[in-house]
Short mmCIF file of C-alpha atoms and ligand atoms in Angstrom, two decimals:
data_model
loop_
_atom_site.label_atom_id
_atom_site.label_comp_id
_atom_site.label_asym_id
_atom_site.label_seq_id
_atom_site.Cartn_x
_atom_site.Cartn_y
_atom_site.Cartn_z
CA UNK A 750 8.66 27.44 109.93
CA UNK A 751 7.78 29.41 106.86
CA UNK A 752 4.47 30.13 105.24
CA UNK A 753 4.22 28.60 101.81
CA UNK A 754 1.45 28.52 99.25
CA UNK A 755 -0.30 25.15 98.88
CA UNK A 756 0.50 23.10 95.80
CA UNK A 757 -1.99 23.28 92.97
CA UNK A 758 -4.23 20.24 92.87
CA UNK A 759 -6.51 19.52 89.92
CA UNK A 760 -10.12 19.42 91.09
CA UNK A 761 -10.49 16.09 89.26
CA UNK A 762 -8.05 14.57 91.79
CA UNK A 763 -10.08 15.58 94.79
CA UNK A 764 -12.13 12.85 96.46
CA UNK A 765 -15.68 14.14 96.45
CA UNK A 766 -16.38 14.94 100.06
CA UNK A 767 -20.10 14.06 99.82
CA UNK A 768 -19.09 10.45 99.08
CA UNK A 769 -17.02 10.31 102.27
CA UNK A 770 -19.79 11.98 104.26
CA UNK A 771 -22.33 9.52 102.92
CA UNK A 772 -20.02 6.66 103.78
CA UNK A 773 -19.57 7.93 107.32
CA UNK A 774 -23.33 8.13 107.71
CA UNK A 775 -23.59 4.60 106.40
CA UNK A 776 -20.84 3.39 108.73
CA UNK A 777 -22.53 4.97 111.70
CA UNK A 778 -25.70 3.03 110.95
CA UNK A 779 -23.67 -0.10 110.28
CA UNK A 780 -21.79 0.21 113.57
CA UNK A 781 -25.15 0.21 115.30
CA UNK A 782 -25.96 -3.01 113.45
CA UNK A 783 -22.48 -4.45 114.04
CA UNK A 784 -21.63 -4.64 110.35
CA UNK A 785 -19.06 -1.85 110.09
CA UNK A 786 -16.29 -3.99 108.61
CA UNK A 787 -18.50 -5.17 105.78
CA UNK A 788 -19.79 -1.66 105.18
CA UNK A 789 -16.31 -0.17 105.04
CA UNK A 790 -15.19 -2.70 102.47
CA UNK A 791 -18.26 -2.47 100.33
CA UNK A 792 -18.65 1.28 100.23
CA UNK A 793 -14.92 2.06 100.26
CA UNK A 794 -14.75 0.70 96.75
CA UNK A 795 -16.96 3.50 95.49
CA UNK A 796 -14.37 6.15 96.31
CA UNK A 797 -12.00 7.70 93.81
CA UNK A 798 -8.56 6.59 95.01
CA UNK A 799 -5.32 8.19 93.91
CA UNK A 800 -2.43 5.71 93.70
CA UNK A 801 -0.77 6.68 97.00
CA UNK A 802 -3.95 5.87 98.90
CA UNK A 803 -3.84 2.34 97.54
CA UNK A 804 -0.18 2.04 98.56
CA UNK A 805 -0.87 3.16 102.12
CA UNK A 806 -3.62 0.58 102.37
CA UNK A 807 -1.56 -2.27 100.97
CA UNK A 808 1.27 -1.46 103.41
CA UNK A 809 -0.97 -1.60 106.46
CA UNK A 810 -1.38 -5.07 107.94
CA UNK A 811 -4.80 -6.75 107.89
CA UNK A 812 -5.20 -6.57 111.69
CA UNK A 813 -4.90 -2.79 111.50
CA UNK A 814 -7.26 -2.46 108.58
CA UNK A 815 -9.85 -4.57 110.40
CA UNK A 816 -9.43 -2.59 113.59
CA UNK A 817 -9.84 0.72 111.72
CA UNK A 818 -12.87 -0.55 109.82
CA UNK A 819 -14.52 -1.26 113.17
CA UNK A 820 -13.91 2.24 114.59
CA UNK A 821 -16.93 3.86 116.20
CA UNK A 822 -18.30 6.80 114.21
CA UNK A 823 -17.83 10.37 115.40
CA UNK A 824 -20.74 11.62 117.45
CA UNK A 825 -19.73 15.28 117.88
CA UNK A 826 -20.61 16.69 114.49
CA UNK A 827 -18.65 19.86 113.82
CA UNK A 828 -20.00 22.17 111.15
CA UNK A 829 -16.72 22.77 109.34
CA UNK A 830 -16.32 21.27 105.88
CA UNK A 831 -13.77 18.46 105.77
CA UNK A 832 -10.49 19.25 104.04
CA UNK A 833 -10.27 16.85 101.07
CA UNK A 834 -8.09 13.76 101.55
CA UNK A 835 -5.68 14.84 98.82
CA UNK A 836 -4.88 18.07 100.64
CA UNK A 837 -4.56 16.41 104.05
CA UNK A 838 -2.04 13.96 102.60
CA UNK A 839 -0.05 16.23 100.28
CA UNK A 840 0.37 19.47 102.27
CA UNK A 841 2.31 18.40 105.34
CA UNK A 842 4.87 19.40 107.94
CA UNK A 843 7.17 16.48 108.70
CA UNK A 844 10.69 17.88 108.69
CA UNK A 845 12.23 14.41 108.94
CA UNK A 846 11.46 14.22 105.19
CA UNK A 847 12.23 17.79 104.17
CA UNK A 848 11.06 21.35 104.67
CA UNK A 849 8.70 21.79 101.73
CA UNK A 850 5.02 21.01 102.12
CA UNK A 851 5.15 18.34 99.41
CA UNK A 852 8.37 16.69 100.66
CA UNK A 853 6.69 14.34 103.18
CA UNK A 854 4.28 12.89 100.59
CA UNK A 855 7.12 12.53 98.07
CA UNK A 856 9.86 11.19 100.34
CA UNK A 857 8.27 9.27 103.22
CA UNK A 858 8.15 5.97 101.33
CA UNK A 859 11.33 4.98 103.19
CA UNK A 860 9.48 4.96 106.53
CA UNK A 861 8.50 1.43 107.58
CA UNK A 862 5.59 1.73 110.02
CA UNK A 863 5.15 -2.04 110.49
CA UNK A 864 6.17 -3.77 112.63
CA UNK A 865 6.33 -0.92 115.20
CA UNK A 866 7.04 -0.79 118.90
CA UNK A 867 6.46 1.88 121.50
CA UNK A 868 8.48 2.19 124.70
CA UNK A 869 6.55 3.33 127.77
CA UNK A 870 8.85 4.54 130.53
CA UNK A 871 9.31 6.83 133.48
CA UNK A 872 7.04 7.51 136.45
CA UNK A 873 4.61 4.61 136.19
CA UNK A 874 4.11 1.27 137.95
CA UNK A 875 4.15 -0.55 134.65
CA UNK A 876 6.68 0.20 131.90
CA UNK A 877 8.16 -1.66 128.93
CA UNK A 878 8.31 -1.92 125.18
CA UNK A 879 5.11 -2.98 123.44
CA UNK A 880 4.07 -3.99 119.94
CA UNK A 881 1.66 -1.53 118.37
CA UNK A 882 -0.74 -4.42 117.81
CA UNK A 883 -0.82 -5.15 121.57
CA UNK A 884 -1.34 -1.49 122.40
CA UNK A 885 -4.25 -1.25 119.97
CA UNK A 886 -5.81 -4.48 121.21
CA UNK A 887 -6.50 -2.75 124.55
CA UNK A 888 -8.14 0.45 123.29
CA UNK A 889 -11.31 1.42 121.43
CA UNK A 890 -10.87 3.18 118.09
CA UNK A 891 -13.16 6.04 117.21
CA UNK A 892 -13.46 8.53 114.41
CA UNK A 893 -12.97 12.16 115.51
CA UNK A 894 -13.38 15.12 113.20
CA UNK A 895 -10.99 17.82 114.47
CA UNK A 896 -9.71 21.17 113.26
CA UNK A 897 -5.90 21.25 112.95
CA UNK A 898 -4.45 24.78 113.26
CA UNK A 899 -0.79 25.12 112.32
CA UNK A 900 1.22 27.88 113.98
CA UNK A 901 1.98 29.06 110.40
CA UNK A 902 -1.66 30.27 110.20
CA UNK A 903 -3.22 27.64 107.97
CA UNK A 904 -5.73 25.02 109.08
CA UNK A 905 -7.51 21.86 108.01
CA UNK A 906 -10.44 19.75 109.17
CA UNK A 907 -9.51 16.09 109.41
CA UNK A 908 -11.52 12.96 110.24
CA UNK A 909 -9.01 11.06 112.39
CA UNK A 910 -9.25 7.46 113.53
CA UNK A 911 -7.74 7.06 116.97
CA UNK A 912 -8.23 6.55 120.68
CA UNK A 913 -8.05 8.71 123.77
CA UNK A 914 -4.45 9.01 124.95
CA UNK A 915 -5.77 8.92 128.53
CA UNK A 916 -7.27 5.47 127.99
CA UNK A 917 -3.76 4.18 127.19
CA UNK A 918 -1.87 6.10 129.89
CA UNK A 919 -4.17 4.84 132.66
CA UNK A 920 -3.18 1.24 131.87
CA UNK A 921 0.37 1.96 133.11
CA UNK A 922 -0.65 3.37 136.51
CA UNK A 923 1.36 6.60 136.50
CA UNK A 924 2.79 7.44 139.95
CA UNK A 925 2.06 10.65 141.87
CA UNK A 926 5.36 12.04 140.53
CA UNK A 927 4.11 11.85 136.92
CA UNK A 928 3.39 15.52 136.15
CA UNK A 929 4.07 15.52 132.41
CA UNK A 930 4.10 13.14 129.45
CA UNK A 931 6.99 13.31 126.96
CA UNK A 932 6.83 11.93 123.41
CA UNK A 933 9.62 11.02 121.00
CA UNK A 934 9.56 10.44 117.23
CA UNK A 935 11.62 7.72 115.56
CA UNK A 936 15.23 8.65 114.89
CA UNK A 937 16.64 6.71 111.96
CA UNK A 938 18.39 8.47 109.10
CA UNK A 939 17.76 5.46 106.83
CA UNK A 940 14.00 5.77 107.23
CA UNK A 941 13.95 9.53 107.73
CA UNK A 942 16.61 10.86 105.34
CA UNK A 943 16.34 14.56 106.20
CA UNK A 944 17.50 13.75 109.76
CA UNK A 945 20.90 13.24 108.16
CA UNK A 946 20.91 16.58 106.38
CA UNK A 947 23.58 19.05 107.42
CA UNK A 948 21.07 21.91 107.34
CA UNK A 949 19.26 21.50 110.61
CA UNK A 950 16.65 23.49 112.50
CA UNK A 951 15.80 20.60 114.76
CA UNK A 952 18.05 18.48 116.94
CA UNK A 953 16.67 15.00 116.15
CA UNK A 954 14.68 13.14 117.30
CA UNK A 955 11.63 15.41 117.34
CA UNK A 956 10.30 15.58 120.90
CA UNK A 957 7.09 16.97 122.39
CA UNK A 958 5.28 17.01 125.68
CA UNK A 959 2.05 17.70 127.52
CA UNK A 960 1.12 18.45 131.08
CA UNK A 961 -0.53 15.39 132.67
CA UNK A 962 -4.02 16.95 132.74
CA UNK A 963 -3.69 17.92 129.07
CA UNK A 964 -2.60 14.39 128.21
CA UNK A 965 -5.56 12.92 130.12
CA UNK A 966 -8.12 15.28 128.55
CA UNK A 967 -10.70 13.32 126.52
CA UNK A 968 -10.04 15.48 123.43
CA UNK A 969 -6.39 14.34 123.28
CA UNK A 970 -6.05 11.56 120.75
CA UNK A 971 -3.48 9.10 119.53
CA UNK A 972 -4.32 8.61 115.86
CA UNK A 973 -3.66 5.56 113.69
CA UNK A 974 -5.75 6.59 110.70
CA UNK A 975 -7.60 9.28 108.82
CA UNK A 976 -10.49 9.22 106.36
CA UNK A 977 -11.21 5.64 107.41
CA UNK A 978 -7.75 4.35 106.39
CA UNK A 979 -4.43 3.72 108.11
CA UNK A 980 -2.30 6.87 108.46
CA UNK A 981 -0.23 7.58 105.38
CA UNK A 982 3.48 7.89 106.25
CA UNK A 983 3.45 11.64 105.61
CA UNK A 984 0.80 12.09 108.32
CA UNK A 985 2.85 10.31 110.99
CA UNK A 986 2.33 6.58 110.54
CA UNK A 987 1.74 4.41 112.39
CA UNK A 988 0.94 6.41 115.55
CA UNK A 989 0.77 10.17 116.09
CA UNK A 990 -0.57 12.56 118.66
CA UNK A 991 -3.49 14.91 117.91
CA UNK A 992 -4.14 17.80 120.32
CA UNK A 993 -6.77 19.90 118.54
CA UNK A 994 -6.68 23.01 120.76
CA UNK A 995 -2.92 23.45 120.34
CA UNK A 996 -0.82 24.50 117.37
CA UNK A 997 -0.05 21.62 115.04
CA UNK A 998 3.59 21.24 116.09
CA UNK A 999 2.44 19.72 119.40
CA UNK A 1000 0.88 16.82 117.44
CA UNK A 1001 4.06 14.76 117.17
CA UNK A 1002 4.25 12.06 114.50
CA UNK A 1003 5.57 8.48 114.28
CA UNK A 1004 5.91 8.05 118.05
CA UNK A 1005 8.35 5.44 119.43
CA UNK A 1006 8.47 6.51 123.07
CA UNK A 1007 6.08 7.84 125.71
CA UNK A 1008 7.58 8.80 129.07
CA UNK A 1009 5.95 9.95 132.30
CA UNK A 1010 8.11 12.71 133.80
CA UNK A 1011 8.21 14.86 136.91
CA UNK A 1012 9.72 17.89 135.15
CA UNK A 1013 8.41 19.73 132.09
CA UNK A 1014 10.04 17.95 129.13
CA UNK A 1015 11.97 19.77 126.38
CA UNK A 1016 10.05 20.26 123.10
CA UNK A 1017 11.64 20.56 119.66
CA UNK A 1018 10.33 23.89 118.36
CA UNK A 1019 10.76 25.51 121.75
CA UNK A 1020 14.42 24.42 121.77
CA UNK A 1021 14.89 25.83 118.24
CA UNK A 1022 13.24 29.20 118.85
CA UNK A 1023 12.04 29.69 122.45
CA UNK A 1024 10.79 33.22 121.82
CA UNK A 1025 8.57 32.01 118.96
CA UNK A 1026 7.24 28.63 120.10
CA UNK A 1027 6.22 27.95 123.68
CA UNK A 1028 5.64 24.72 125.59
CA UNK A 1029 1.89 25.31 125.84
CA UNK A 1030 1.25 26.47 122.26
CA UNK A 1031 -2.49 26.84 122.81
CA UNK A 1032 -4.21 28.29 119.76
CA UNK A 1033 -4.78 31.92 120.73
CA UNK A 1034 -5.85 34.67 118.29
CA UNK A 1035 -4.78 37.33 120.83
CA UNK A 1036 -1.15 36.24 121.15
CA UNK A 1037 0.67 36.88 117.89
CA UNK A 1038 3.73 35.04 116.68
CA UNK A 1039 6.66 37.55 116.73
CA UNK A 1040 6.68 37.48 112.91
CA UNK A 1041 2.96 37.24 112.04
CA UNK A 1042 -0.56 37.64 113.38
CA UNK A 1043 -2.47 34.67 114.78
CA UNK A 1044 -5.86 36.43 114.53
CA UNK A 1045 -6.85 34.71 111.29
CA UNK A 1046 -5.99 31.55 109.39
CA UNK A 1047 -6.09 30.14 105.86
CA UNK A 1048 -8.51 27.21 105.88
CA UNK A 1049 -7.38 24.67 103.29
CA UNK A 1050 -8.08 24.20 100.49
CA UNK A 1051 -7.14 27.79 99.87
CA UNK A 1052 -6.02 29.29 96.59
CA UNK A 1053 -4.68 32.52 95.24
CA UNK A 1054 -8.14 33.70 94.19
CA UNK A 1055 -10.09 32.17 97.07
CA UNK A 1056 -7.73 32.32 100.04
CA UNK A 1057 -10.50 31.24 102.43
CA UNK A 1058 -9.35 33.37 105.37
CA UNK A 1059 -11.30 32.83 108.59
CA UNK A 1060 -11.03 34.12 112.17
CA UNK A 1061 -8.96 31.98 114.51
CA UNK A 1062 -10.85 30.91 117.61
CA UNK A 1063 -9.50 30.75 121.18
CA UNK A 1064 -8.33 27.18 121.86
CA UNK A 1065 -9.17 26.54 118.18
CA UNK A 1066 -12.83 26.59 119.24
CA UNK A 1067 -12.45 23.85 121.88
CA UNK A 1068 -13.75 25.92 124.83
CA UNK A 1069 -14.04 22.84 127.04
CA UNK A 1070 -10.28 22.99 127.73
CA UNK A 1071 -10.39 26.56 129.14
CA UNK A 1072 -10.60 25.25 132.73
CA UNK A 1073 -7.17 23.61 132.35
CA UNK A 1074 -5.62 27.09 132.16
CA UNK A 1075 -7.71 29.02 134.69
CA UNK A 1076 -5.58 31.67 136.40
CA UNK A 1077 -2.68 31.27 133.95
CA UNK A 1078 -1.28 34.20 131.99
CA UNK A 1079 -1.55 32.80 128.46
CA UNK A 1080 0.61 35.63 127.07
CA UNK A 1081 3.44 34.53 129.34
CA UNK A 1082 2.78 30.81 128.94
CA UNK A 1083 2.27 30.91 125.16
N1 MTE B 1664 7.95 14.25 114.14
C1 MTE B 1664 7.33 15.34 113.67
N2 MTE B 1664 6.07 15.61 114.06
C2 MTE B 1664 5.43 16.71 113.59
C3 MTE B 1664 6.09 17.62 112.71
C4 MTE B 1664 7.42 17.31 112.32
O1 MTE B 1664 8.07 18.03 111.53
N3 MTE B 1664 8.01 16.16 112.80
N4 MTE B 1664 5.45 18.76 112.29
C5 MTE B 1664 4.35 19.25 113.15
C6 MTE B 1664 3.60 20.34 112.55
S1 MTE B 1664 4.36 21.85 112.51
C7 MTE B 1664 2.31 20.20 112.12
S2 MTE B 1664 1.41 21.51 111.59
C8 MTE B 1664 1.66 18.86 112.06
C9 MTE B 1664 1.19 18.59 110.65
O2 MTE B 1664 0.46 17.39 110.59
P1 MTE B 1664 -0.07 16.89 109.17
O3 MTE B 1664 1.06 16.92 108.21
O4 MTE B 1664 -0.60 15.51 109.41
O5 MTE B 1664 -1.17 17.84 108.76
O6 MTE B 1664 2.56 17.81 112.44
C10 MTE B 1664 3.40 18.12 113.55
N5 MTE B 1664 4.14 16.95 113.96
MO1 MO B 1665 2.64 23.40 112.18
#
């Protein structure tokens, strides 16, 4: 992973954040009144929409749009300013579509997120392959505003739409042998052309994993949307993990398989460079990457003349997870 400068984006293209904030406020009141779907439709029209937003929305089926429109509003207000939609959806890491930050937005049109199935396997009483629609029919969607801290020392603040991973996992009754949860991204060189490229850092498919208690933690989300819309392909449509206290590479995109395992599962960046990327990958300003410091980060949008450098916080500021790692040497288990 290399550090690259963000692409230049004309300020005229940036969705005014106050409009989104106002809409969220409105949705929150509407949810209380049970009119969220109407509110989302009515107020959504007031937003400036670049063409790719419209495309993402057209591609998502009505059942998903309705479900997302009914998501409960975020209750845990964080003070950070939201990263504008255009940055969240144009500055991405999704190596299945190329290594440059703008490759995923440019080249992920070949990904077909609907229909989509997810295989649930391993150490659980119930296993099988399920339609995304069925999975979503059994969970409650919520909006969650989270910081996303990439191991490359940049960060964003994103309003996700998703549900607690734990609320899904519980439905399968994991056995006492289930100590970890392993995740796998789609492997299909037709839909993900860079998987066919000869120049490879990653042995496809992309895989990730969490310890069971991390997977069950209420902060751990499976996301299906952001900024009140279905996930654009470049952000991991139709289903991606979001673990806000860990470096971004743990938040695996376009998931097709979730497996309960007894042993710690292999993870893609750890396989590629075990001395640089650990299994735990907790955000930690005191444990530097071998090639750069992790003490600070570039909060996007950041430019040449206003780099917007801020201090990185332990666990990315999510102190409530500290108890998961009590007694562990976080320099050793980085
Ligand atoms: N399948 C897959 N998942 C992935 C990646 C990837 O290359 N492939 N990149 C990871 C990294 S390094 C980061 S920082 C985040 C970026 O998420 P975003 O593009 O939605 O901001 O996705 C993570 N999930
Ligand atoms: Mo990352």
